[in-house]
CSV table of C-alpha atoms in Angstrom, one decimal:
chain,number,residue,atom,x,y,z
A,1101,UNK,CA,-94.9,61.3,17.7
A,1102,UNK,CA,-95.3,58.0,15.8
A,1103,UNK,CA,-97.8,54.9,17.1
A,1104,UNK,CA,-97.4,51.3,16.0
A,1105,UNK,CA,-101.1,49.6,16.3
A,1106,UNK,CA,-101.0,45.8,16.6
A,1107,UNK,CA,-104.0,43.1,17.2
A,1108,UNK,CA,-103.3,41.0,19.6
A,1109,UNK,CA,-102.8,37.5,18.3
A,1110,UNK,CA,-104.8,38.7,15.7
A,1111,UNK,CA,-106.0,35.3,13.5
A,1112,UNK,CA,-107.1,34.4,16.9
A,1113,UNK,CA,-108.9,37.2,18.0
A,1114,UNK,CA,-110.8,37.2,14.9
A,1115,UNK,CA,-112.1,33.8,15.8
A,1116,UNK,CA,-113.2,34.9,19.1
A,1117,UNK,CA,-115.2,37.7,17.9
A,1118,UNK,CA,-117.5,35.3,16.4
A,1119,UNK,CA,-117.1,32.1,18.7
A,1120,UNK,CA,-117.5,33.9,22.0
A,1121,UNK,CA,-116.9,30.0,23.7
A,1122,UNK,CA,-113.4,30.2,22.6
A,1123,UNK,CA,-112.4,33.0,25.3
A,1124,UNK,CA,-110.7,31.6,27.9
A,1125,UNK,CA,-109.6,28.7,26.3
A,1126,UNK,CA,-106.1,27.7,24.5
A,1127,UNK,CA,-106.4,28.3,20.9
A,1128,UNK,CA,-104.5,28.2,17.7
A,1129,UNK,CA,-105.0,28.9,14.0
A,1130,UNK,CA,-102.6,26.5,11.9
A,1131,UNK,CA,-101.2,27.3,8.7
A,1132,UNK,CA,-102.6,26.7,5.1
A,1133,UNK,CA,-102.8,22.9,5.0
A,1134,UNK,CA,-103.4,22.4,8.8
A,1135,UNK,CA,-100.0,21.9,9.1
A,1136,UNK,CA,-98.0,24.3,11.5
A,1137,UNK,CA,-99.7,27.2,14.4
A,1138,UNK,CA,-99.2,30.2,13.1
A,1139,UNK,CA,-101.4,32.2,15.8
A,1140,UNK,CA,-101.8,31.8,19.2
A,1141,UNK,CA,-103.9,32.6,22.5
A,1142,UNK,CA,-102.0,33.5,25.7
A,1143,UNK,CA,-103.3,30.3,27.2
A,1144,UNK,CA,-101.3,28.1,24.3
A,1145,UNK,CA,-98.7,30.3,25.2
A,1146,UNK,CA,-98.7,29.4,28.3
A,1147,UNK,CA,-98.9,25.8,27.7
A,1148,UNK,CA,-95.6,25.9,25.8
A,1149,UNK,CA,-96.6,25.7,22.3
A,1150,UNK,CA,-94.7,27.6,20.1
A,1151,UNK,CA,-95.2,29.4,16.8
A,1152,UNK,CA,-94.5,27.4,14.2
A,1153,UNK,CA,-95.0,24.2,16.0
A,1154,UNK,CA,-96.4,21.0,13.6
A,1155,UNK,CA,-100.1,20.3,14.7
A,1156,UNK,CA,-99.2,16.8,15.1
A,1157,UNK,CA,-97.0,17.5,17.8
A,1158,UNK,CA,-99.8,19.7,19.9
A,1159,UNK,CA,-102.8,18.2,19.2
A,1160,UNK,CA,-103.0,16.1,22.5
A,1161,UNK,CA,-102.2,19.1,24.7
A,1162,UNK,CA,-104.9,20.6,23.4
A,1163,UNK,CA,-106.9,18.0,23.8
A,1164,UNK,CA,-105.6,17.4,27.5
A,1165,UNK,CA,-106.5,21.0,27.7
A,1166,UNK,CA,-109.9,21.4,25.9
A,1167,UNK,CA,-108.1,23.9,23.9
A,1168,UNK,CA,-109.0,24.4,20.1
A,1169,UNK,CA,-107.1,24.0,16.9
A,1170,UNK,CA,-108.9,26.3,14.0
A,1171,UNK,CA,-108.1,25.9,10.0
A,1172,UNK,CA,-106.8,29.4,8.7
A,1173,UNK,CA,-109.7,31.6,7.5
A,1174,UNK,CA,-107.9,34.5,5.3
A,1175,UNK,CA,-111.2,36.0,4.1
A,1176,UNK,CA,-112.2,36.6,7.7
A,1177,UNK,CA,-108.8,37.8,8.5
A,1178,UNK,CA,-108.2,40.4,6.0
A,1179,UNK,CA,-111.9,41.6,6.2
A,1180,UNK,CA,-111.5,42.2,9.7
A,1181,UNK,CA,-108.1,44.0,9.3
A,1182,UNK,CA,-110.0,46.3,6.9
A,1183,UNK,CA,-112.4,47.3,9.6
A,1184,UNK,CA,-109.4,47.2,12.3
A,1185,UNK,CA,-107.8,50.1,9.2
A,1186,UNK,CA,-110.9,52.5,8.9
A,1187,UNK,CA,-111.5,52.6,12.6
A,1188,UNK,CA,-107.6,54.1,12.9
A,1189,UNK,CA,-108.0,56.2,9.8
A,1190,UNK,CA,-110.8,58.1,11.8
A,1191,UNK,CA,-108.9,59.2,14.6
A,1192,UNK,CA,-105.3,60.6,13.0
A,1193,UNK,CA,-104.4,62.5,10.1
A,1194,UNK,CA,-102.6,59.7,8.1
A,1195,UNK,CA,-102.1,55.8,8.6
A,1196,UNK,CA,-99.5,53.4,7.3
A,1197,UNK,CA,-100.9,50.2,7.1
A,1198,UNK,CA,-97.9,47.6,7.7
A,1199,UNK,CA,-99.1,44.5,7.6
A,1200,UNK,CA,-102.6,42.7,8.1
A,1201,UNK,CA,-102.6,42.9,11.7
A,1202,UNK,CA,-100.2,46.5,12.4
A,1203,UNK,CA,-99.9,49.9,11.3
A,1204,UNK,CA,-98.2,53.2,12.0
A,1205,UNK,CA,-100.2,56.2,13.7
A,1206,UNK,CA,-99.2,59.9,12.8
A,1207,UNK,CA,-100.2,61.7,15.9
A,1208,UNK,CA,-98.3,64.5,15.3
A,1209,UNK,CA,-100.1,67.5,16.8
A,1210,UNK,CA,-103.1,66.0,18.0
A,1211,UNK,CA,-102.7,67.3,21.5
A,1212,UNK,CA,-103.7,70.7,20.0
A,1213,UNK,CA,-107.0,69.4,19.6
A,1214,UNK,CA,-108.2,66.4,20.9
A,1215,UNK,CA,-106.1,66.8,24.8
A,1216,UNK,CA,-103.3,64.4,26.2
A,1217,UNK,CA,-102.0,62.3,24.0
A,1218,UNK,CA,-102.3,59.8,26.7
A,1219,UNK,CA,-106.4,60.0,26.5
A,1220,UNK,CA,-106.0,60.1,23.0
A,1221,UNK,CA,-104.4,56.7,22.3
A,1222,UNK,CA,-106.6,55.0,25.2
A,1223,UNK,CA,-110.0,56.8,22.8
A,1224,UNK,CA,-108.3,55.1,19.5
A,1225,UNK,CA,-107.5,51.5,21.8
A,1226,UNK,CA,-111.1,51.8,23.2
A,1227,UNK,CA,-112.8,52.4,19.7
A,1228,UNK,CA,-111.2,49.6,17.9
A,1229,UNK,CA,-111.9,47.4,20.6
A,1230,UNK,CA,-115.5,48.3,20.8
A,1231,UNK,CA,-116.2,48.8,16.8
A,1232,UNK,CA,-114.4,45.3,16.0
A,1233,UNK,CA,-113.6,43.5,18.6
A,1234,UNK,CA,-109.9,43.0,18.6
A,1235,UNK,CA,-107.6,44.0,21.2
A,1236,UNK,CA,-104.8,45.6,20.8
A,1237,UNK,CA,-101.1,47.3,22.1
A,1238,UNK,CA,-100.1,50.7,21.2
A,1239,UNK,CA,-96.5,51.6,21.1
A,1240,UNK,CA,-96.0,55.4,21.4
A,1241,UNK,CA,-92.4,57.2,20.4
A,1242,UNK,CA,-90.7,60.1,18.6
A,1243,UNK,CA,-89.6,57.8,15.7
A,1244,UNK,CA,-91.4,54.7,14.2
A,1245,UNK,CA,-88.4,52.5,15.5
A,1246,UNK,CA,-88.9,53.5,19.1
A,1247,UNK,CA,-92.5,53.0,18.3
A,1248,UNK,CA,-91.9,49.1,17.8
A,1249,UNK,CA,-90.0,48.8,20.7
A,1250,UNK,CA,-92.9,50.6,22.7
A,1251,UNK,CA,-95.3,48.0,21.0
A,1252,UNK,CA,-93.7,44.9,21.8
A,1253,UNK,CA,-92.8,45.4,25.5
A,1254,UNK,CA,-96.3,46.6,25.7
A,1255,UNK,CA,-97.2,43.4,24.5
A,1256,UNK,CA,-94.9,41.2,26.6
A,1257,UNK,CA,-95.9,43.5,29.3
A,1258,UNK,CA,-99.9,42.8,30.3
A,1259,UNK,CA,-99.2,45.8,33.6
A,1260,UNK,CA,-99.2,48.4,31.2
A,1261,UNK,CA,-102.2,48.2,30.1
A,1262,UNK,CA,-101.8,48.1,26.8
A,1263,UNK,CA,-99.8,51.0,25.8
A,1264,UNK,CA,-96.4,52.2,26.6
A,1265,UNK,CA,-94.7,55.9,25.3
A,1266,UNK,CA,-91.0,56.3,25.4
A,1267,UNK,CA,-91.1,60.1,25.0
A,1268,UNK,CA,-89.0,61.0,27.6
A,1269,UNK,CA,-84.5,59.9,27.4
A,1270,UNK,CA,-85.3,58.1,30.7
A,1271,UNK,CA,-87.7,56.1,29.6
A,1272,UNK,CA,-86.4,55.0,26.1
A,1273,UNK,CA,-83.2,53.9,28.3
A,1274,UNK,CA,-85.0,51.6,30.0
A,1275,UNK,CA,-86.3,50.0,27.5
A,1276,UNK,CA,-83.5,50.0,25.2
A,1277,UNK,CA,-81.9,47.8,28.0
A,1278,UNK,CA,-84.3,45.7,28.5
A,1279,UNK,CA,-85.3,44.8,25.0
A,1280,UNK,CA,-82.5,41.9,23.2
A,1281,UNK,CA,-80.7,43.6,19.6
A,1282,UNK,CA,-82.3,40.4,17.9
A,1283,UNK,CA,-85.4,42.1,18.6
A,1284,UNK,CA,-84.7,45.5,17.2
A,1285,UNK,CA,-86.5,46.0,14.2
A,1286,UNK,CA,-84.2,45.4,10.5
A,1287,UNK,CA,-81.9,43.4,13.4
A,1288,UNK,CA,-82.8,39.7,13.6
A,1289,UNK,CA,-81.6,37.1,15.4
A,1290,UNK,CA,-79.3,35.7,12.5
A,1291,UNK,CA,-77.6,39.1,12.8
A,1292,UNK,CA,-78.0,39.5,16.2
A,1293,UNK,CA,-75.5,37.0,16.7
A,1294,UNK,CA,-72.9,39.2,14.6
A,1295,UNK,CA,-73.5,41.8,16.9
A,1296,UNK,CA,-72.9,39.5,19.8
A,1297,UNK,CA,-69.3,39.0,18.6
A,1298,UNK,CA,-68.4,43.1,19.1
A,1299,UNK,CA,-70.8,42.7,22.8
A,1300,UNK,CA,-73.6,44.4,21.5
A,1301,UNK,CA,-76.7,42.4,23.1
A,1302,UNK,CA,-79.0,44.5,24.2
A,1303,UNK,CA,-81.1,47.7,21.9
A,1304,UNK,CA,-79.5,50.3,24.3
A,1305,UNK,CA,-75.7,48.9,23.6
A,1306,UNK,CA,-76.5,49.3,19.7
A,1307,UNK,CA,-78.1,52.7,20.2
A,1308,UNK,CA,-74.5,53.8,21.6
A,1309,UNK,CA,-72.5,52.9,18.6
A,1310,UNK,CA,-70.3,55.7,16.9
A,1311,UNK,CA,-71.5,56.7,13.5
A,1312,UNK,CA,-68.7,55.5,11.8
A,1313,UNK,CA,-68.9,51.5,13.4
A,1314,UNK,CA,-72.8,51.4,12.2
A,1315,UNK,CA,-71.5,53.2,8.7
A,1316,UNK,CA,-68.7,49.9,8.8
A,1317,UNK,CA,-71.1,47.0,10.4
A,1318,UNK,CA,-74.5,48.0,9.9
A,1319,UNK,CA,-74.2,48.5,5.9
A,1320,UNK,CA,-73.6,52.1,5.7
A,1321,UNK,CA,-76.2,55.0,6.2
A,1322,UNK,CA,-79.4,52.4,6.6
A,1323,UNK,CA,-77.4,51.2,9.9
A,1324,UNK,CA,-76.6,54.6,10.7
A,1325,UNK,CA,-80.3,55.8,10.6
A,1326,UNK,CA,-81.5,53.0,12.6
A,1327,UNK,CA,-79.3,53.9,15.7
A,1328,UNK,CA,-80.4,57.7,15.1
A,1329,UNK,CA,-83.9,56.3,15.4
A,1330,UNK,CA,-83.0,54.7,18.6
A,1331,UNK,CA,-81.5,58.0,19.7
A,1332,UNK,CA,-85.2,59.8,19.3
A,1333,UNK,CA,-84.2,61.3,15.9
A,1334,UNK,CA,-86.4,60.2,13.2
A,1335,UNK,CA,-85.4,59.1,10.0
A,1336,UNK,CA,-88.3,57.6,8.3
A,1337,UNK,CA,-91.8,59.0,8.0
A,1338,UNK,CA,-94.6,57.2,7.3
A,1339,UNK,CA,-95.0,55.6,4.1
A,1340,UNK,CA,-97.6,57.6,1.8
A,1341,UNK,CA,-100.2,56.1,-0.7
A,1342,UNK,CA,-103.9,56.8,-2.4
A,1343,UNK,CA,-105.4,53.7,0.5
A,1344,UNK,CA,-102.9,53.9,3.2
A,1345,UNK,CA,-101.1,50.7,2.5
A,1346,UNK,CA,-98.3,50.0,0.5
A,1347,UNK,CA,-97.6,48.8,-3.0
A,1348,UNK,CA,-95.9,45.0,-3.3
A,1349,UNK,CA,-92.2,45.3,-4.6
A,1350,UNK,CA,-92.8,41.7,-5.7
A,1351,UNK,CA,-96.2,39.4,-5.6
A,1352,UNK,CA,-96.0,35.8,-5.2
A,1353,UNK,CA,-98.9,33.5,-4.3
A,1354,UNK,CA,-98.1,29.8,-3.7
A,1355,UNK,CA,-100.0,26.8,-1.4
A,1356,UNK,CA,-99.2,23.6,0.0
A,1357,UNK,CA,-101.5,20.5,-1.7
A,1358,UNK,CA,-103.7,18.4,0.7
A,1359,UNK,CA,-102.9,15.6,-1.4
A,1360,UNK,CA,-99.6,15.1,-3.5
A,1361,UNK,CA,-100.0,15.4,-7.4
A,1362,UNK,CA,-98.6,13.5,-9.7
A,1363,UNK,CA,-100.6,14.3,-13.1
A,1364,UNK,CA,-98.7,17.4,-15.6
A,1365,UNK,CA,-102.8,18.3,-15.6
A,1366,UNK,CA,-103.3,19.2,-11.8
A,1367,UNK,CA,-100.1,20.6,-11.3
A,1368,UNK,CA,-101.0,23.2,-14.1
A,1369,UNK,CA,-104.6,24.2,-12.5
A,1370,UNK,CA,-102.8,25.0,-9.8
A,1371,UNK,CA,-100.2,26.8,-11.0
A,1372,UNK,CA,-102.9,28.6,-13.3
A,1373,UNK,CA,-105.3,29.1,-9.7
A,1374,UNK,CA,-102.7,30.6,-7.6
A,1375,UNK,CA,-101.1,33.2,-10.6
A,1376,UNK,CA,-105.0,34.3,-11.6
A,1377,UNK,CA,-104.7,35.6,-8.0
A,1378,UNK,CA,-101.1,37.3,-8.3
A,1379,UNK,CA,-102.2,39.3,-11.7
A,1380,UNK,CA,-105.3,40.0,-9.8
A,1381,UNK,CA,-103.6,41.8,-7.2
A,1382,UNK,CA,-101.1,42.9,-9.3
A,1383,UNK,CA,-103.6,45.1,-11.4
A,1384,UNK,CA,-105.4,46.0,-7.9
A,1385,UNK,CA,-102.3,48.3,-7.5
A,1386,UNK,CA,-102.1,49.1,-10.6
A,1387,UNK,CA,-99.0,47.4,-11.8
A,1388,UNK,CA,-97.5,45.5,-14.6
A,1389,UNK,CA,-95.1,43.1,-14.0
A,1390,UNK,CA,-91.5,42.2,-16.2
A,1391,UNK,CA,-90.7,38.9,-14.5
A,1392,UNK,CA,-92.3,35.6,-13.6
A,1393,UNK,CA,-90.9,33.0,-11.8
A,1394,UNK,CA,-92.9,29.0,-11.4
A,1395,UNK,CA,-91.8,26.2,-8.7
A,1396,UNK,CA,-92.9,23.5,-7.8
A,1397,UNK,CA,-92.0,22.0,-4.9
A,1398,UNK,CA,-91.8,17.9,-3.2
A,1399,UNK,CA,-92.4,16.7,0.2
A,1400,UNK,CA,-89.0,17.9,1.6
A,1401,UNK,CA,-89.1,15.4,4.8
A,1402,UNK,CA,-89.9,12.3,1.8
A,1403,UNK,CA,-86.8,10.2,2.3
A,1404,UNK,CA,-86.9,8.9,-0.9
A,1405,UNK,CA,-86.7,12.4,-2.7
A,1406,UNK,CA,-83.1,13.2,-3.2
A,1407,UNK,CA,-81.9,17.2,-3.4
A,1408,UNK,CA,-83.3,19.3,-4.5
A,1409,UNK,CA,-87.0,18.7,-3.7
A,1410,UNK,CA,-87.8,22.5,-5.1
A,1411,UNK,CA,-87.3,23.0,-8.9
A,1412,UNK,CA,-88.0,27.2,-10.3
A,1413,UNK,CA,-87.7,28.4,-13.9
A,1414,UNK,CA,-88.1,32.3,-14.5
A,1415,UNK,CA,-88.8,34.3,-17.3
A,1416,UNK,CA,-88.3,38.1,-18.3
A,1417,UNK,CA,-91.0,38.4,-20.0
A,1418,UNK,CA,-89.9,39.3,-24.0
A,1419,UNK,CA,-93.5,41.4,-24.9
A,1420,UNK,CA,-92.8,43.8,-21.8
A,1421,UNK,CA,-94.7,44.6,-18.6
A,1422,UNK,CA,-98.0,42.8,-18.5
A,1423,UNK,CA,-100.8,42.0,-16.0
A,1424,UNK,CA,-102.8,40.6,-18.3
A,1425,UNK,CA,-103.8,37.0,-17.2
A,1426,UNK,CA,-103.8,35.4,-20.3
A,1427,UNK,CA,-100.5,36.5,-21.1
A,1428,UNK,CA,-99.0,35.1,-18.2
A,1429,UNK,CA,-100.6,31.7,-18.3
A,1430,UNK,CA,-99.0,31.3,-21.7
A,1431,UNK,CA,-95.6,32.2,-20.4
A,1432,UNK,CA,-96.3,30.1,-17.2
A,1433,UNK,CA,-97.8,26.5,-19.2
A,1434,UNK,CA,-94.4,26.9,-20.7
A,1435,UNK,CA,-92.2,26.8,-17.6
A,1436,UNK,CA,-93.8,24.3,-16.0
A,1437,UNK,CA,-93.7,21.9,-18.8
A,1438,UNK,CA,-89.9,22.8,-18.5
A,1439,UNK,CA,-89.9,22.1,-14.4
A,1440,UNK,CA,-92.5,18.9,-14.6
A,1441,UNK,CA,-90.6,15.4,-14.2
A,1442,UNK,CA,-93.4,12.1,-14.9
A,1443,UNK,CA,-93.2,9.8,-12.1
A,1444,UNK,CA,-92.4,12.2,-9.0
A,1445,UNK,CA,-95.4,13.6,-6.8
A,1446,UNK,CA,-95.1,17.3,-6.0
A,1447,UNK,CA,-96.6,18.7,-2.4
A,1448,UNK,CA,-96.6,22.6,-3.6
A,1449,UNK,CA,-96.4,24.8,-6.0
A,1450,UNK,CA,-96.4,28.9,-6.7
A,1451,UNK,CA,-95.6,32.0,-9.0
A,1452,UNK,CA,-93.8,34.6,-8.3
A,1453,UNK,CA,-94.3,38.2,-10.0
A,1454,UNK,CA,-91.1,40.6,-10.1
A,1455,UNK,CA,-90.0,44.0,-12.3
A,1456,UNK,CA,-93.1,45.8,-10.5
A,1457,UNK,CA,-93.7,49.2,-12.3
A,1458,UNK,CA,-97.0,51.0,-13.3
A,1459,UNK,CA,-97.9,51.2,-17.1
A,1460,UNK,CA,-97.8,53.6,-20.0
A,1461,UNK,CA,-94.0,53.6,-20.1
A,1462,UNK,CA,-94.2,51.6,-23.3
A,1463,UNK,CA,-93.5,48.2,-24.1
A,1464,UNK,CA,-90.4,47.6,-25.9
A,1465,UNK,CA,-90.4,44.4,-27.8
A,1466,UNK,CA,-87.5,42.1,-28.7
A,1467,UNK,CA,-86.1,42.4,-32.4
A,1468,UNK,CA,-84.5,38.8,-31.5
A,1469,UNK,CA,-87.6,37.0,-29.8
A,1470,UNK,CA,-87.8,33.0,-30.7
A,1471,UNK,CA,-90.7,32.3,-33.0
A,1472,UNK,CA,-92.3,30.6,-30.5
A,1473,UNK,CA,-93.5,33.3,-29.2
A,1474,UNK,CA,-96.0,33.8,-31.6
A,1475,UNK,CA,-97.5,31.0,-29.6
A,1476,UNK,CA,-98.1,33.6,-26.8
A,1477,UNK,CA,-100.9,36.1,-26.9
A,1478,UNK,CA,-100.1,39.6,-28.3
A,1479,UNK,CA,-98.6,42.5,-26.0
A,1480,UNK,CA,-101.4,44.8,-23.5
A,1481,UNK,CA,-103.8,46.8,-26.2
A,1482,UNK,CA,-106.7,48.6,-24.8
A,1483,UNK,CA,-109.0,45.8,-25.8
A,1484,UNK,CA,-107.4,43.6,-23.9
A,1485,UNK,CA,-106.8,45.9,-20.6
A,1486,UNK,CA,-110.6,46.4,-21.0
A,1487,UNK,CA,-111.2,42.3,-20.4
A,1488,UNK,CA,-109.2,42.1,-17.5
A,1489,UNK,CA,-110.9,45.8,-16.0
A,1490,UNK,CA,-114.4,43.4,-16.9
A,1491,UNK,CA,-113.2,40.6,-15.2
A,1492,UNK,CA,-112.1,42.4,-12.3
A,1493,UNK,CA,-115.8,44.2,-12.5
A,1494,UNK,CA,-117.6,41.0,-12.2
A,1495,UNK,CA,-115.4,38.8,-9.6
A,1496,UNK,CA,-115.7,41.7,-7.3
A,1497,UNK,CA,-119.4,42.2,-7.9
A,1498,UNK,CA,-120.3,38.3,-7.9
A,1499,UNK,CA,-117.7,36.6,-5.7
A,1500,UNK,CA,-113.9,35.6,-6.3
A,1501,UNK,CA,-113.9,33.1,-8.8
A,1502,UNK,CA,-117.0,33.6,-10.7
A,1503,UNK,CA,-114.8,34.7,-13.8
A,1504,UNK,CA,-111.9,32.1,-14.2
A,1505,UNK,CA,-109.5,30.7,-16.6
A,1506,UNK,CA,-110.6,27.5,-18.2
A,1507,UNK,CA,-107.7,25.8,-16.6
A,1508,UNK,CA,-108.4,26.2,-13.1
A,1509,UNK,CA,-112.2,24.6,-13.2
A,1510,UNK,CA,-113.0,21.4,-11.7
A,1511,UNK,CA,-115.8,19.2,-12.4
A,1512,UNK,CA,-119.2,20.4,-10.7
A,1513,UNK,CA,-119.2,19.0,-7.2
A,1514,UNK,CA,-115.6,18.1,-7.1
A,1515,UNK,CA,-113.2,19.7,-5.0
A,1516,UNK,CA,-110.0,21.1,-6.7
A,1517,UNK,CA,-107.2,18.2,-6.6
A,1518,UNK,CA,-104.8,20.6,-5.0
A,1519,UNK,CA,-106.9,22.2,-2.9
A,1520,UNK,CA,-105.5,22.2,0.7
A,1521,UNK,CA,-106.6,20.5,4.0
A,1522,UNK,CA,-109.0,23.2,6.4
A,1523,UNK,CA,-110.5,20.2,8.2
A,1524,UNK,CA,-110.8,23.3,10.8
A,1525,UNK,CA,-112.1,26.4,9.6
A,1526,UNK,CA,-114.6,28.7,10.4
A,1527,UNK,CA,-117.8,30.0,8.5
A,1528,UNK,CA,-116.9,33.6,6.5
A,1529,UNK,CA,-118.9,35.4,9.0
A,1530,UNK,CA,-118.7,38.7,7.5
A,1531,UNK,CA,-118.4,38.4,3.9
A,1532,UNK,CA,-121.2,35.5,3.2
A,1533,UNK,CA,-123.8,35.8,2.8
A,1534,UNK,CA,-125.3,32.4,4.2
A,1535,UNK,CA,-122.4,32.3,7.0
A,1536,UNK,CA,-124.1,35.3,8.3
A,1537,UNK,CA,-125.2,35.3,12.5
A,1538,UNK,CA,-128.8,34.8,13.3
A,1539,UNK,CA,-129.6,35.9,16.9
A,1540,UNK,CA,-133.3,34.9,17.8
């Protein structure tokens, strides 16, 4: 048996562990920039707000509501999903961690030793509730497909408590019928509507397809698995590595400005800001990576900007796999300066790292590289793999951003130019010091 863990609207939740007034109340967390919800309470649910929706167009029911509208608070987020992560690690054999706010549960044999699996999964739900503070639904099944199904009809389900298992043909029927094929996980609603054209609508009509019609419509054996994991048969176990999550196939890091640039100089520092971060995940996993890609990006509802408002340049890097900083920032200065038009204002910009792979497979360089790449600093050596492992060392031991290119400082007491609006956000309650909770 497989279980899929998710927070209920999680970003929110978070906020409500700290901000006990909020409870009861309709909240949302908007989107870097304050500009879109991107989490919400059941009571904005219920209200009619949807995900997605610009703040501008919900901010008087809110108001009309004495609801709250909260700035997106990542640092809080992510710590909390790390605690959320160890509490499940305690109780099962292995985890998968998903994504910030789900993850996949082995709880293959636990009945041997810890009783029903029922009592089991309520213990888990319990202790994370209790340890953290967030809520969650548990989604029980024989294959991790079944298991999101379980998950989200718990979820849109509030009478069951929380959980829901589909270990029994009569109860996976059920809801297989009652659950839409857009909502099928790897379905979609862009394919859904394929589907719809052969009267496949529902997740139990898909799960009844011969194997040679999900071999010729659902692109060959990955279509074929997905209706053997609707069957009960599973396909896919749970995703191994050293921490329980997964490494990045590709690691991109962009934002949205609070004010539009103009200046070659501020578009750089934040090019330079947001691709410090991508190599510093990238060596976090322990990657190097063969491609970069820049863009930069204009207000797309500006009338007066004519297609296209986004503009990328990419290069395969010709000194081989890096994650050296420096390296990149050379390669990078020189694509924007390709991308960068005087006289336009850009709202966003980001970086995109591709060609993921770990090192020590050698770098093989290029007998027909320009010169100007002698303008670009020298391939990985040890000495230089030693400066990034140093700067890692100290960011980590003295805060993000203590150690930082040249290019991305401001002056002292001046905030970054392209620094986003958060004309909402909350303190860093658990990873700041100063933000810390007094109780008297």
């Amino acid at each position: 048996m497989y279980g899929l863990v998710d927070g209920n609207n999680f970003y929110v939740s978070c906020e409500r562990v700290f901000q006990p007034r909020l409870e009861g109340r309709p909240v949302v967390v908007l989107s870097n920039n304050d500009g879109a919800v991107v989490s919400r309470s059941a009571e904005a649910k219920q209200l009619g707000i949807p995900m997605g929706a610009p703040f501008f167009k919900v901010r008087e029911l809110l108001r009309q509501h004495q609801g709250h509208a909260l700035s997106s608070n990542y640092v809080l987020y992510g710590d909390m999903s790390r605690r959320v992560m160890a509490r499940l690690a305690a109780h099962v054999p292995a985890v998968e961690v998903y994504s910030i706010d789900e993850a996949f549960l082995d709880l293959h044999g636990l009945t041997t030793y810890c009783g029903t699996l029922d009592a089991r999964v309520h213990s888990i739900r319990r202790d994370v509730l209790a340890c953290t503070g967030i809520p969650t639904c548990v989604g029980v099944a024989p294959t991790k497909t079944l298991a999101k199904v379980a998950n989200r009809l718990a979820k849109k389900h509030p009478e069951l408590g929380g959980i829901l298992r589909l270990d029994t043909p009569s109860r996976r029927e059920r809801a297989l019928r009652a659950l839409p094929v857009a909502d099928v996980w790897g379905i979609g609603y862009q394919y859904a509507g394929k589907l719809a054209t052969h009267g496949i609508r529902t997740a139990w009509e898909l799960s009844q397809v011969s194997e040679a019609w999900a071999r010729k419509h659902l692109g060959g054996v990955v279509g074929w698995r997905l209706v053997q994991e609707l069957l009960g048969q599973p396909c896919h176990g749970l995703l191994p590595s050293e921490d329980g999550t997964l490494a990045r196939q590709s690691i991109s890091c962009s934002r949205s400005f609070g004010q539009r640039l103009a200046t070659f100089e501020d578009l750089w520092g934040a090019v330079a800001t947001y691709l410090s971060r991508a190599a510093e995940k990238l060596r976090a996993q322990g990657d190097q990576a063969h491609i970069l890609t820049v863009y930069i990006s204009q207000d797309r509802y500006d009338t007066r900007v004519q297609p296209p408002y986004t503009r990328s340049a990419t290069v395969t890097l010709p000194s081989g796999p890096t994650s050296n900083t420096l390296q990149l920032l050379a390669y990078a200065h020189r694509l924007l300066e390709k991308l960068y038009e005087p006289g336009r204002l850009y709202a966003k910009a980001g970086v995109v790292l591709d060609g993921l792979e770990p090192p020590g497979r050698g770098q093989q360089l290029s007998l027909f590289a320009p010169a100007a790449e002698a303008l670009v600093p020298a391939p990985d050596t040890g000495r230089t793999q030693q400066l990034m492992h140093t700067l890692d060392t100290l960011n980590r031991r003295f805060g993000r951003g203590t150690v930082r290119p040249a290019a991305t400082v401001v002056a002292t007491g001046q905030a970054a130019p392209w620094q986003g609006k958060a004309q909402h956000k909350s303190q860093a309650f658990t990873t700041r010091l100063e933000d810390l909770m007094l109780i008297d």
